Amino acid sequence: MVRRTKEEAEETRLQILDAAERIFHDKGVSRTALADIATAAGVSRGAIYWHFQNKVELFQALIDRLRLPLEDLAQASESDVEPNPLGRLRELLIRVLQRVEQDPQCRRVSEILQHKCEYTDDLGDLRQKMQTFHLECDQRIEKSLRNAVNKGQLPATLNCQRAAFSLHAYIDGLQAHWLLCPQQHSLAEQAESLVDALLDMLRSSPALRDA
């Protein structure tokens, strides 16, 4: 009975997340009320509050769900015992770009993040949470790059902090641009070439070296 109750609670949580994803995508984050999500999910507002304190926490859960399938690759690129951290990072970045086009759920959440997430007063600390999320990403990328430097896969003089910032902006920009103009080209088909161009920059650009 307890197991069934836990399963039902998890099913309800997933229903709420799926509904929030659809409504955020249709209306934007700031114009979506928890009542809208409750109606779309077929649950009460009390059920939402059982799982999430507020709309910001619900939004964070959508981001976490988006990141989870790639977490093993991210951790591998950061691991000191990984013999090929740059290869794992390359695989991770390629999959990030491919999923935006090939995975409908990933595409919806990416569109919300890039184009339908407004930092209005009623969302409280959403902007701060997103800043923390981006800084964490930069730090994890920097760790992966330092790992690749230590393994001799990138130049010893690479400024890893600057390179991480550049890498994050490059991937983020590719996603934002494609989501606005998906008819221009296939991001999934060009993912490998686009990531390899980025890695070439890390290996060769004098502007990314320590003085």
CSV table of C-alpha atoms in Angstrom, one decimal:
chain,number,residue,atom,x,y,z
A,1,MET,CA,0.0,0.0,0.0
A,2,VAL,CA,2.8,2.4,0.9
A,3,ARG,CA,4.6,1.6,-2.4
A,4,ARG,CA,1.5,2.2,-4.4
A,5,THR,CA,1.0,5.5,-2.6
A,6,LYS,CA,4.5,6.6,-3.5
A,7,GLU,CA,3.9,5.5,-7.1
A,8,GLU,CA,0.7,7.5,-7.2
A,9,ALA,CA,2.5,10.6,-5.7
A,10,GLU,CA,5.2,10.3,-8.4
A,11,GLU,CA,2.6,10.0,-11.1
A,12,THR,CA,0.9,13.1,-9.9
A,13,ARG,CA,4.2,15.0,-9.8
A,14,LEU,CA,4.9,14.0,-13.4
A,15,GLN,CA,1.4,15.1,-14.4
A,16,ILE,CA,2.0,18.5,-12.9
A,17,LEU,CA,5.4,18.9,-14.5
A,18,ASP,CA,4.0,17.9,-17.9
A,19,ALA,CA,1.1,20.3,-17.6
A,20,ALA,CA,3.5,23.1,-16.4
A,21,GLU,CA,5.7,22.5,-19.4
A,22,ARG,CA,2.8,22.9,-21.8
A,23,ILE,CA,1.3,26.0,-20.1
A,24,PHE,CA,4.6,27.7,-19.7
A,25,HIS,CA,5.3,27.1,-23.4
A,26,ASP,CA,1.9,28.4,-24.4
A,27,LYS,CA,1.5,31.4,-22.2
A,28,GLY,CA,5.0,32.2,-20.8
A,29,VAL,CA,6.1,31.8,-17.3
A,30,SER,CA,5.0,35.1,-15.8
A,31,ARG,CA,1.5,34.8,-17.3
A,32,THR,CA,0.9,31.3,-16.0
A,33,ALA,CA,-0.9,30.9,-12.7
A,34,LEU,CA,-0.7,27.7,-10.5
A,35,ALA,CA,-4.4,27.4,-11.0
A,36,ASP,CA,-3.8,27.1,-14.8
A,37,ILE,CA,-1.4,24.3,-14.2
A,38,ALA,CA,-3.7,22.6,-11.8
A,39,THR,CA,-6.6,22.6,-14.3
A,40,ALA,CA,-4.3,21.3,-17.1
A,41,ALA,CA,-3.0,18.6,-14.9
A,42,GLY,CA,-6.4,17.6,-13.6
A,43,VAL,CA,-5.4,18.1,-9.9
A,44,SER,CA,-6.1,20.6,-7.1
A,45,ARG,CA,-3.9,23.5,-6.2
A,46,GLY,CA,-3.3,21.7,-3.0
A,47,ALA,CA,-1.7,18.8,-4.9
A,48,ILE,CA,0.7,21.2,-6.6
A,49,TYR,CA,1.7,22.7,-3.2
A,50,TRP,CA,2.3,19.2,-1.9
A,51,HIS,CA,5.1,18.7,-4.4
A,52,PHE,CA,6.3,22.3,-5.0
A,53,GLN,CA,6.4,25.3,-2.8
A,54,ASN,CA,5.7,27.8,-5.6
A,55,LYS,CA,5.9,28.4,-9.3
A,56,VAL,CA,9.7,29.1,-9.2
A,57,GLU,CA,10.4,25.7,-7.6
A,58,LEU,CA,8.2,24.0,-10.2
A,59,PHE,CA,10.1,25.8,-13.0
A,60,GLN,CA,13.4,24.6,-11.4
A,61,ALA,CA,12.1,21.0,-11.5
A,62,LEU,CA,11.5,21.3,-15.2
A,63,ILE,CA,15.2,22.4,-15.7
A,64,ASP,CA,16.4,19.6,-13.5
A,65,ARG,CA,14.4,17.1,-15.5
A,66,LEU,CA,15.9,18.4,-18.7
A,67,ARG,CA,19.5,18.1,-17.4
A,68,LEU,CA,19.2,14.6,-15.9
A,69,PRO,CA,19.6,12.4,-19.0
A,70,LEU,CA,23.0,14.1,-19.7
A,71,GLU,CA,24.3,14.1,-16.1
A,72,ASP,CA,26.4,11.0,-16.5
A,73,LEU,CA,28.3,12.5,-19.4
A,74,ALA,CA,28.8,15.8,-17.6
A,75,GLN,CA,30.2,14.0,-14.5
A,76,ALA,CA,32.5,11.8,-16.7
A,77,SER,CA,34.0,14.9,-18.3
A,78,GLU,CA,34.7,16.3,-14.8
A,79,SER,CA,36.1,13.1,-13.3
A,80,ASP,CA,39.8,12.9,-12.6
A,81,VAL,CA,39.8,9.2,-13.5
A,82,GLU,CA,38.2,9.7,-16.9
A,83,PRO,CA,40.9,9.1,-19.6
A,84,ASN,CA,39.2,11.1,-22.3
A,85,PRO,CA,37.5,14.1,-20.6
A,86,LEU,CA,37.5,16.2,-23.8
A,87,GLY,CA,35.9,13.4,-25.7
A,88,ARG,CA,33.2,13.1,-23.1
A,89,LEU,CA,32.7,16.9,-23.2
A,90,ARG,CA,32.4,16.8,-27.0
A,91,GLU,CA,29.8,14.0,-26.8
A,92,LEU,CA,27.9,16.0,-24.2
A,93,LEU,CA,27.8,19.2,-26.3
A,94,ILE,CA,26.7,17.3,-29.4
A,95,ARG,CA,23.9,15.7,-27.6
A,96,VAL,CA,22.8,19.0,-26.1
A,97,LEU,CA,22.4,20.5,-29.6
A,98,GLN,CA,20.8,17.4,-31.1
A,99,ARG,CA,18.2,17.1,-28.3
A,100,VAL,CA,16.9,20.6,-28.9
A,101,GLU,CA,15.7,19.5,-32.4
A,102,GLN,CA,15.0,15.8,-31.9
A,103,ASP,CA,13.4,15.7,-28.4
A,104,PRO,CA,10.0,17.5,-28.3
A,105,GLN,CA,10.1,17.9,-24.5
A,106,CYS,CA,13.7,19.3,-24.6
A,107,ARG,CA,12.7,21.7,-27.4
A,108,ARG,CA,9.7,23.0,-25.4
A,109,VAL,CA,11.7,23.6,-22.2
A,110,SER,CA,14.5,25.2,-24.2
A,111,GLU,CA,12.1,27.5,-25.9
A,112,ILE,CA,10.7,28.5,-22.4
A,113,LEU,CA,14.2,29.1,-21.1
A,114,GLN,CA,15.3,31.1,-24.1
A,115,HIS,CA,12.2,33.0,-25.2
A,116,LYS,CA,9.3,32.7,-22.6
A,117,CYS,CA,10.9,33.2,-19.2
A,118,GLU,CA,10.3,36.8,-18.0
A,119,TYR,CA,11.9,38.0,-14.8
A,120,THR,CA,8.9,39.9,-13.4
A,121,ASP,CA,8.4,40.9,-9.7
A,122,ASP,CA,5.8,38.2,-9.1
A,123,LEU,CA,8.4,35.5,-9.8
A,124,GLY,CA,10.5,36.6,-6.9
A,125,ASP,CA,13.9,34.9,-6.9
A,126,LEU,CA,13.6,33.3,-10.3
A,127,ARG,CA,16.3,35.6,-11.8
A,128,GLN,CA,18.6,34.8,-8.9
A,129,LYS,CA,18.0,31.1,-9.3
A,130,MET,CA,18.8,31.3,-13.0
A,131,GLN,CA,22.0,33.3,-12.3
A,132,THR,CA,23.1,30.6,-9.9
A,133,PHE,CA,22.2,27.9,-12.5
A,134,HIS,CA,24.3,29.7,-15.1
A,135,LEU,CA,27.3,30.2,-12.8
A,136,GLU,CA,27.2,26.6,-11.8
A,137,CYS,CA,27.2,25.6,-15.4
A,138,ASP,CA,30.3,27.8,-16.0
A,139,GLN,CA,32.1,26.3,-13.1
A,140,ARG,CA,31.4,22.7,-14.2
A,141,ILE,CA,32.5,23.5,-17.7
A,142,GLU,CA,35.7,25.1,-16.4
A,143,LYS,CA,36.3,21.9,-14.3
A,144,SER,CA,36.0,19.8,-17.4
A,145,LEU,CA,38.3,22.0,-19.4
A,146,ARG,CA,40.9,21.9,-16.6
A,147,ASN,CA,40.6,18.1,-16.6
A,148,ALA,CA,41.3,18.1,-20.3
A,149,VAL,CA,44.3,20.4,-19.8
A,150,ASN,CA,45.7,18.0,-17.1
A,151,LYS,CA,45.3,15.1,-19.5
A,152,GLY,CA,47.2,16.9,-22.3
A,153,GLN,CA,44.1,17.3,-24.5
A,154,LEU,CA,44.1,21.1,-24.4
A,155,PRO,CA,47.0,23.6,-24.2
A,156,ALA,CA,48.5,24.1,-20.8
A,157,THR,CA,48.2,27.8,-21.2
A,158,LEU,CA,44.5,27.8,-21.8
A,159,ASN,CA,42.6,30.3,-19.7
A,160,CYS,CA,39.9,27.8,-18.5
A,161,GLN,CA,37.7,30.4,-17.0
A,162,ARG,CA,37.5,32.5,-20.1
A,163,ALA,CA,37.2,29.4,-22.3
A,164,ALA,CA,34.3,28.1,-20.2
A,165,PHE,CA,32.4,31.4,-20.4
A,166,SER,CA,33.0,31.4,-24.2
A,167,LEU,CA,31.9,27.8,-24.6
A,168,HIS,CA,28.7,28.3,-22.6
A,169,ALA,CA,27.8,31.4,-24.6
A,170,TYR,CA,28.5,29.7,-27.9
A,171,ILE,CA,26.2,26.7,-27.1
A,172,ASP,CA,23.5,28.9,-25.6
A,173,GLY,CA,23.6,31.2,-28.6
A,174,LEU,CA,23.3,28.3,-31.1
A,175,GLN,CA,20.2,27.0,-29.3
A,176,ALA,CA,18.6,30.4,-29.0
A,177,HIS,CA,19.2,31.2,-32.7
A,178,TRP,CA,18.0,27.9,-34.0
A,179,LEU,CA,14.8,28.0,-31.9
A,180,LEU,CA,13.9,31.3,-33.5
A,181,CYS,CA,14.8,30.2,-37.0
A,182,PRO,CA,14.5,26.4,-37.1
A,183,GLN,CA,13.7,26.4,-40.8
A,184,GLN,CA,17.2,27.7,-41.6
A,185,HIS,CA,19.0,24.4,-41.1
A,186,SER,CA,19.1,21.2,-39.1
A,187,LEU,CA,20.9,21.8,-35.8
A,188,ALA,CA,21.1,18.1,-35.1
A,189,GLU,CA,22.7,17.4,-38.5
A,190,GLN,CA,25.3,20.1,-38.0
A,191,ALA,CA,25.9,19.5,-34.2
A,192,GLU,CA,29.2,17.6,-34.7
A,193,SER,CA,30.7,20.2,-37.0
A,194,LEU,CA,29.6,23.1,-34.8
A,195,VAL,CA,31.1,21.5,-31.7
A,196,ASP,CA,34.3,20.6,-33.5
A,197,ALA,CA,34.6,24.2,-34.6
A,198,LEU,CA,34.3,25.2,-30.9
A,199,LEU,CA,37.0,22.7,-29.8
A,200,ASP,CA,39.3,24.0,-32.6
A,201,MET,CA,38.9,27.5,-31.1
A,202,LEU,CA,39.8,26.2,-27.6
A,203,ARG,CA,42.9,24.5,-29.0
A,204,SER,CA,44.2,27.3,-31.2
A,205,SER,CA,42.9,30.7,-30.2
A,206,PRO,CA,45.6,33.0,-28.8
A,207,ALA,CA,42.8,35.1,-27.2
A,208,LEU,CA,42.0,32.2,-24.9
A,209,ARG,CA,45.6,31.9,-23.6
A,210,ASP,CA,47.0,33.2,-20.3
A,211,ALA,CA,49.1,36.2,-20.9
